Amino acid sequence: MALEWVVLGYAAAAEAIMVILLTMPGLDALRKGLIAVTRNLLKPFLSIIPFCLFLLMDIYWKYETRPSCDGDSCTPSEHLRHQKSIMKSQRNALLIASALVFYWILYSVTNLVVRIEQLNQRVERLRKRE
């Protein structure tokens, strides 16, 4: 199961890097290439959404089937294992949320940058006509 979380972490990191590169000022020379690469990667990155839903269902299933550790019914090692399991579930849920939010931001920013490029080209054409 750990490989799935590594893949999701790398995907979220790649999305974050692309958002940073698209929004960073001063990279106008690279922007067209970045836009092309990002637009081509948006469709494959769309598979993150069902993947995140699957992992979220996995967290929920583990939460529902986890043995409860209430009061004095557990040894200290069982209590520690229970707390570690809760912490891992919370960390993984945060990773899922960040991957989904970064995908949404990347999609929105890419569409805005493409729209800005189209408007800039339209302005240049109008200036040339005048």
mmCIF file with all atom_site columns, C-alpha atoms in Angstrom:
data_model
loop_
_atom_site.group_PDB
_atom_site.id
_atom_site.type_symbol
_atom_site.label_atom_id
_atom_site.label_alt_id
_atom_site.label_comp_id
_atom_site.label_asym_id
_atom_site.label_entity_id
_atom_site.label_seq_id
_atom_site.pdbx_PDB_ins_code
_atom_site.Cartn_x
_atom_site.Cartn_y
_atom_site.Cartn_z
_atom_site.occupancy
_atom_site.B_iso_or_equiv
_atom_site.pdbx_formal_charge
_atom_site.auth_seq_id
_atom_site.auth_comp_id
_atom_site.auth_asym_id
_atom_site.auth_atom_id
_atom_site.pdbx_PDB_model_num
ATOM 1   C CA . MET A 1 1   ? 0.000   0.000  0.000   1.00 0.00 ? 1   MET A CA 1
ATOM 2   C CA . ALA A 1 2   ? 2.916   2.366  0.558   1.00 0.00 ? 2   ALA A CA 1
ATOM 3   C CA . LEU A 1 3   ? 3.680   2.575  -3.173  1.00 0.00 ? 3   LEU A CA 1
ATOM 4   C CA . GLU A 1 4   ? 0.281   4.122  -3.839  1.00 0.00 ? 4   GLU A CA 1
ATOM 5   C CA . TRP A 1 5   ? 0.983   6.914  -1.381  1.00 0.00 ? 5   TRP A CA 1
ATOM 6   C CA . VAL A 1 6   ? 4.408   7.524  -2.919  1.00 0.00 ? 6   VAL A CA 1
ATOM 7   C CA . VAL A 1 7   ? 2.859   7.789  -6.386  1.00 0.00 ? 7   VAL A CA 1
ATOM 8   C CA . LEU A 1 8   ? 0.212   10.192 -5.085  1.00 0.00 ? 8   LEU A CA 1
ATOM 9   C CA . GLY A 1 9   ? 2.872   12.275 -3.331  1.00 0.00 ? 9   GLY A CA 1
ATOM 10  C CA . TYR A 1 10  ? 4.962   12.523 -6.506  1.00 0.00 ? 10  TYR A CA 1
ATOM 11  C CA . ALA A 1 11  ? 1.904   13.450 -8.548  1.00 0.00 ? 11  ALA A CA 1
ATOM 12  C CA . ALA A 1 12  ? 0.960   16.192 -6.072  1.00 0.00 ? 12  ALA A CA 1
ATOM 13  C CA . ALA A 1 13  ? 4.546   17.471 -6.092  1.00 0.00 ? 13  ALA A CA 1
ATOM 14  C CA . ALA A 1 14  ? 4.609   17.524 -9.916  1.00 0.00 ? 14  ALA A CA 1
ATOM 15  C CA . GLU A 1 15  ? 1.335   19.451 -9.952  1.00 0.00 ? 15  GLU A CA 1
ATOM 16  C CA . ALA A 1 16  ? 2.687   21.956 -7.424  1.00 0.00 ? 16  ALA A CA 1
ATOM 17  C CA . ILE A 1 17  ? 5.891   22.465 -9.432  1.00 0.00 ? 17  ILE A CA 1
ATOM 18  C CA . MET A 1 18  ? 3.915   23.044 -12.639 1.00 0.00 ? 18  MET A CA 1
ATOM 19  C CA . VAL A 1 19  ? 1.668   25.582 -10.896 1.00 0.00 ? 19  VAL A CA 1
ATOM 20  C CA . ILE A 1 20  ? 4.713   27.413 -9.552  1.00 0.00 ? 20  ILE A CA 1
ATOM 21  C CA . LEU A 1 21  ? 6.395   27.457 -12.957 1.00 0.00 ? 21  LEU A CA 1
ATOM 22  C CA . LEU A 1 22  ? 3.243   28.676 -14.711 1.00 0.00 ? 22  LEU A CA 1
ATOM 23  C CA . THR A 1 23  ? 2.653   31.494 -12.233 1.00 0.00 ? 23  THR A CA 1
ATOM 24  C CA . MET A 1 24  ? 6.263   32.585 -11.775 1.00 0.00 ? 24  MET A CA 1
ATOM 25  C CA . PRO A 1 25  ? 6.921   35.969 -13.350 1.00 0.00 ? 25  PRO A CA 1
ATOM 26  C CA . GLY A 1 26  ? 9.824   36.363 -15.733 1.00 0.00 ? 26  GLY A CA 1
ATOM 27  C CA . LEU A 1 27  ? 9.523   33.007 -17.487 1.00 0.00 ? 27  LEU A CA 1
ATOM 28  C CA . ASP A 1 28  ? 7.832   34.379 -20.588 1.00 0.00 ? 28  ASP A CA 1
ATOM 29  C CA . ALA A 1 29  ? 10.312  32.651 -22.908 1.00 0.00 ? 29  ALA A CA 1
ATOM 30  C CA . LEU A 1 30  ? 9.504   29.259 -21.405 1.00 0.00 ? 30  LEU A CA 1
ATOM 31  C CA . ARG A 1 31  ? 5.804   29.876 -20.898 1.00 0.00 ? 31  ARG A CA 1
ATOM 32  C CA . LYS A 1 32  ? 4.630   28.536 -24.286 1.00 0.00 ? 32  LYS A CA 1
ATOM 33  C CA . GLY A 1 33  ? 6.480   25.266 -23.762 1.00 0.00 ? 33  GLY A CA 1
ATOM 34  C CA . LEU A 1 34  ? 5.241   25.006 -20.190 1.00 0.00 ? 34  LEU A CA 1
ATOM 35  C CA . ILE A 1 35  ? 1.675   25.599 -21.317 1.00 0.00 ? 35  ILE A CA 1
ATOM 36  C CA . ALA A 1 36  ? 1.962   22.891 -23.975 1.00 0.00 ? 36  ALA A CA 1
ATOM 37  C CA . VAL A 1 37  ? 3.453   20.390 -21.530 1.00 0.00 ? 37  VAL A CA 1
ATOM 38  C CA . THR A 1 38  ? 0.889   21.197 -18.844 1.00 0.00 ? 38  THR A CA 1
ATOM 39  C CA . ARG A 1 39  ? -2.068  20.955 -21.226 1.00 0.00 ? 39  ARG A CA 1
ATOM 40  C CA . ASN A 1 40  ? -0.804  17.563 -22.426 1.00 0.00 ? 40  ASN A CA 1
ATOM 41  C CA . LEU A 1 41  ? -0.404  16.353 -18.825 1.00 0.00 ? 41  LEU A CA 1
ATOM 42  C CA . LEU A 1 42  ? -3.816  17.495 -17.596 1.00 0.00 ? 42  LEU A CA 1
ATOM 43  C CA . LYS A 1 43  ? -5.629  14.512 -19.109 1.00 0.00 ? 43  LYS A CA 1
ATOM 44  C CA . PRO A 1 44  ? -3.330  11.842 -17.627 1.00 0.00 ? 44  PRO A CA 1
ATOM 45  C CA . PHE A 1 45  ? -3.398  13.672 -14.281 1.00 0.00 ? 45  PHE A CA 1
ATOM 46  C CA . LEU A 1 46  ? -7.181  13.428 -14.353 1.00 0.00 ? 46  LEU A CA 1
ATOM 47  C CA . SER A 1 47  ? -6.716  9.820  -13.244 1.00 0.00 ? 47  SER A CA 1
ATOM 48  C CA . ILE A 1 48  ? -5.702  11.227 -9.854  1.00 0.00 ? 48  ILE A CA 1
ATOM 49  C CA . ILE A 1 49  ? -9.357  11.894 -9.027  1.00 0.00 ? 49  ILE A CA 1
ATOM 50  C CA . PRO A 1 50  ? -10.591 8.264  -9.060  1.00 0.00 ? 50  PRO A CA 1
ATOM 51  C CA . PHE A 1 51  ? -7.272  7.178  -7.529  1.00 0.00 ? 51  PHE A CA 1
ATOM 52  C CA . CYS A 1 52  ? -7.815  9.599  -4.642  1.00 0.00 ? 52  CYS A CA 1
ATOM 53  C CA . LEU A 1 53  ? -11.385 8.386  -4.212  1.00 0.00 ? 53  LEU A CA 1
ATOM 54  C CA . PHE A 1 54  ? -10.133 4.801  -4.031  1.00 0.00 ? 54  PHE A CA 1
ATOM 55  C CA . LEU A 1 55  ? -7.523  5.739  -1.421  1.00 0.00 ? 55  LEU A CA 1
ATOM 56  C CA . LEU A 1 56  ? -10.116 7.702  0.540   1.00 0.00 ? 56  LEU A CA 1
ATOM 57  C CA . MET A 1 57  ? -12.375 4.653  0.580   1.00 0.00 ? 57  MET A CA 1
ATOM 58  C CA . ASP A 1 58  ? -9.383  2.608  1.767   1.00 0.00 ? 58  ASP A CA 1
ATOM 59  C CA . ILE A 1 59  ? -8.837  5.018  4.660   1.00 0.00 ? 59  ILE A CA 1
ATOM 60  C CA . TYR A 1 60  ? -12.526 4.836  5.540   1.00 0.00 ? 60  TYR A CA 1
ATOM 61  C CA . TRP A 1 61  ? -12.510 1.030  5.437   1.00 0.00 ? 61  TRP A CA 1
ATOM 62  C CA . LYS A 1 62  ? -9.444  0.902  7.689   1.00 0.00 ? 62  LYS A CA 1
ATOM 63  C CA . TYR A 1 63  ? -11.110 3.344  10.059  1.00 0.00 ? 63  TYR A CA 1
ATOM 64  C CA . GLU A 1 64  ? -14.307 1.293  10.250  1.00 0.00 ? 64  GLU A CA 1
ATOM 65  C CA . THR A 1 65  ? -12.568 -2.064 10.724  1.00 0.00 ? 65  THR A CA 1
ATOM 66  C CA . ARG A 1 66  ? -9.881  -0.854 13.121  1.00 0.00 ? 66  ARG A CA 1
ATOM 67  C CA . PRO A 1 67  ? -10.223 -2.373 16.595  1.00 0.00 ? 67  PRO A CA 1
ATOM 68  C CA . SER A 1 68  ? -11.193 0.227  19.141  1.00 0.00 ? 68  SER A CA 1
ATOM 69  C CA . CYS A 1 69  ? -8.853  1.006  21.972  1.00 0.00 ? 69  CYS A CA 1
ATOM 70  C CA . ASP A 1 70  ? -10.938 2.611  24.699  1.00 0.00 ? 70  ASP A CA 1
ATOM 71  C CA . GLY A 1 71  ? -9.892  3.056  28.297  1.00 0.00 ? 71  GLY A CA 1
ATOM 72  C CA . ASP A 1 72  ? -7.899  0.294  29.983  1.00 0.00 ? 72  ASP A CA 1
ATOM 73  C CA . SER A 1 73  ? -8.779  -2.420 27.460  1.00 0.00 ? 73  SER A CA 1
ATOM 74  C CA . CYS A 1 74  ? -5.465  -1.949 25.597  1.00 0.00 ? 74  CYS A CA 1
ATOM 75  C CA . THR A 1 75  ? -1.845  -2.452 26.445  1.00 0.00 ? 75  THR A CA 1
ATOM 76  C CA . PRO A 1 76  ? 0.428   0.561  25.965  1.00 0.00 ? 76  PRO A CA 1
ATOM 77  C CA . SER A 1 77  ? 1.853   -0.912 22.748  1.00 0.00 ? 77  SER A CA 1
ATOM 78  C CA . GLU A 1 78  ? -1.662  -1.467 21.316  1.00 0.00 ? 78  GLU A CA 1
ATOM 79  C CA . HIS A 1 79  ? -2.601  2.075  22.286  1.00 0.00 ? 79  HIS A CA 1
ATOM 80  C CA . LEU A 1 80  ? 0.528   3.419  20.569  1.00 0.00 ? 80  LEU A CA 1
ATOM 81  C CA . ARG A 1 81  ? -0.223  1.364  17.435  1.00 0.00 ? 81  ARG A CA 1
ATOM 82  C CA . HIS A 1 82  ? -3.783  2.717  17.456  1.00 0.00 ? 82  HIS A CA 1
ATOM 83  C CA . GLN A 1 83  ? -2.539  6.315  17.714  1.00 0.00 ? 83  GLN A CA 1
ATOM 84  C CA . LYS A 1 84  ? 0.010   5.761  14.917  1.00 0.00 ? 84  LYS A CA 1
ATOM 85  C CA . SER A 1 85  ? -2.732  4.344  12.704  1.00 0.00 ? 85  SER A CA 1
ATOM 86  C CA . ILE A 1 86  ? -4.881  7.423  13.300  1.00 0.00 ? 86  ILE A CA 1
ATOM 87  C CA . MET A 1 87  ? -1.938  9.736  12.532  1.00 0.00 ? 87  MET A CA 1
ATOM 88  C CA . LYS A 1 88  ? -1.170  7.885  9.286   1.00 0.00 ? 88  LYS A CA 1
ATOM 89  C CA . SER A 1 89  ? -4.810  8.086  8.224   1.00 0.00 ? 89  SER A CA 1
ATOM 90  C CA . GLN A 1 90  ? -4.874  11.827 8.869   1.00 0.00 ? 90  GLN A CA 1
ATOM 91  C CA . ARG A 1 91  ? -1.610  12.325 6.978   1.00 0.00 ? 91  ARG A CA 1
ATOM 92  C CA . ASN A 1 92  ? -2.893  10.316 4.028   1.00 0.00 ? 92  ASN A CA 1
ATOM 93  C CA . ALA A 1 93  ? -6.181  12.222 3.975   1.00 0.00 ? 93  ALA A CA 1
ATOM 94  C CA . LEU A 1 94  ? -4.208  15.466 3.889   1.00 0.00 ? 94  LEU A CA 1
ATOM 95  C CA . LEU A 1 95  ? -2.151  14.112 0.977   1.00 0.00 ? 95  LEU A CA 1
ATOM 96  C CA . ILE A 1 96  ? -5.341  13.208 -0.897  1.00 0.00 ? 96  ILE A CA 1
ATOM 97  C CA . ALA A 1 97  ? -6.787  16.668 -0.303  1.00 0.00 ? 97  ALA A CA 1
ATOM 98  C CA . SER A 1 98  ? -3.585  18.390 -1.434  1.00 0.00 ? 98  SER A CA 1
ATOM 99  C CA . ALA A 1 99  ? -3.381  16.294 -4.630  1.00 0.00 ? 99  ALA A CA 1
ATOM 100 C CA . LEU A 1 100 ? -6.984  17.141 -5.530  1.00 0.00 ? 100 LEU A CA 1
ATOM 101 C CA . VAL A 1 101 ? -6.572  20.833 -4.727  1.00 0.00 ? 101 VAL A CA 1
ATOM 102 C CA . PHE A 1 102 ? -3.325  21.059 -6.704  1.00 0.00 ? 102 PHE A CA 1
ATOM 103 C CA . TYR A 1 103 ? -5.003  19.411 -9.696  1.00 0.00 ? 103 TYR A CA 1
ATOM 104 C CA . TRP A 1 104 ? -7.868  21.879 -9.546  1.00 0.00 ? 104 TRP A CA 1
ATOM 105 C CA . ILE A 1 105 ? -5.455  24.832 -9.222  1.00 0.00 ? 105 ILE A CA 1
ATOM 106 C CA . LEU A 1 106 ? -3.312  23.525 -12.086 1.00 0.00 ? 106 LEU A CA 1
ATOM 107 C CA . TYR A 1 107 ? -6.366  23.123 -14.308 1.00 0.00 ? 107 TYR A CA 1
ATOM 108 C CA . SER A 1 108 ? -7.633  26.621 -13.464 1.00 0.00 ? 108 SER A CA 1
ATOM 109 C CA . VAL A 1 109 ? -4.266  28.329 -13.847 1.00 0.00 ? 109 VAL A CA 1
ATOM 110 C CA . THR A 1 110 ? -3.576  26.579 -17.149 1.00 0.00 ? 110 THR A CA 1
ATOM 111 C CA . ASN A 1 111 ? -6.929  27.687 -18.544 1.00 0.00 ? 111 ASN A CA 1
ATOM 112 C CA . LEU A 1 112 ? -6.332  31.249 -17.361 1.00 0.00 ? 112 LEU A CA 1
ATOM 113 C CA . VAL A 1 113 ? -2.839  31.381 -18.855 1.00 0.00 ? 113 VAL A CA 1
ATOM 114 C CA . VAL A 1 114 ? -4.109  30.006 -22.176 1.00 0.00 ? 114 VAL A CA 1
ATOM 115 C CA . ARG A 1 115 ? -6.916  32.573 -22.172 1.00 0.00 ? 115 ARG A CA 1
ATOM 116 C CA . ILE A 1 116 ? -4.437  35.387 -21.426 1.00 0.00 ? 116 ILE A CA 1
ATOM 117 C CA . GLU A 1 117 ? -2.221  34.222 -24.297 1.00 0.00 ? 117 GLU A CA 1
ATOM 118 C CA . GLN A 1 118 ? -5.197  34.211 -26.665 1.00 0.00 ? 118 GLN A CA 1
ATOM 119 C CA . LEU A 1 119 ? -6.210  37.714 -25.568 1.00 0.00 ? 119 LEU A CA 1
ATOM 120 C CA . ASN A 1 120 ? -2.632  38.974 -25.999 1.00 0.00 ? 120 ASN A CA 1
ATOM 121 C CA . GLN A 1 121 ? -2.553  37.567 -29.532 1.00 0.00 ? 121 GLN A CA 1
ATOM 122 C CA . ARG A 1 122 ? -5.896  39.226 -30.272 1.00 0.00 ? 122 ARG A CA 1
ATOM 123 C CA . VAL A 1 123 ? -4.588  42.573 -28.983 1.00 0.00 ? 123 VAL A CA 1
ATOM 124 C CA . GLU A 1 124 ? -1.465  42.254 -31.154 1.00 0.00 ? 124 GLU A CA 1
ATOM 125 C CA . ARG A 1 125 ? -3.577  41.531 -34.236 1.00 0.00 ? 125 ARG A CA 1
ATOM 126 C CA . LEU A 1 126 ? -5.770  44.553 -33.526 1.00 0.00 ? 126 LEU A CA 1
ATOM 127 C CA . ARG A 1 127 ? -2.690  46.759 -33.104 1.00 0.00 ? 127 ARG A CA 1
ATOM 128 C CA . LYS A 1 128 ? -1.302  45.561 -36.436 1.00 0.00 ? 128 LYS A CA 1
ATOM 129 C CA . ARG A 1 129 ? -4.564  46.394 -38.197 1.00 0.00 ? 129 ARG A CA 1
ATOM 130 C CA . GLU A 1 130 ? -4.492  49.973 -36.950 1.00 0.00 ? 130 GLU A CA 1
#
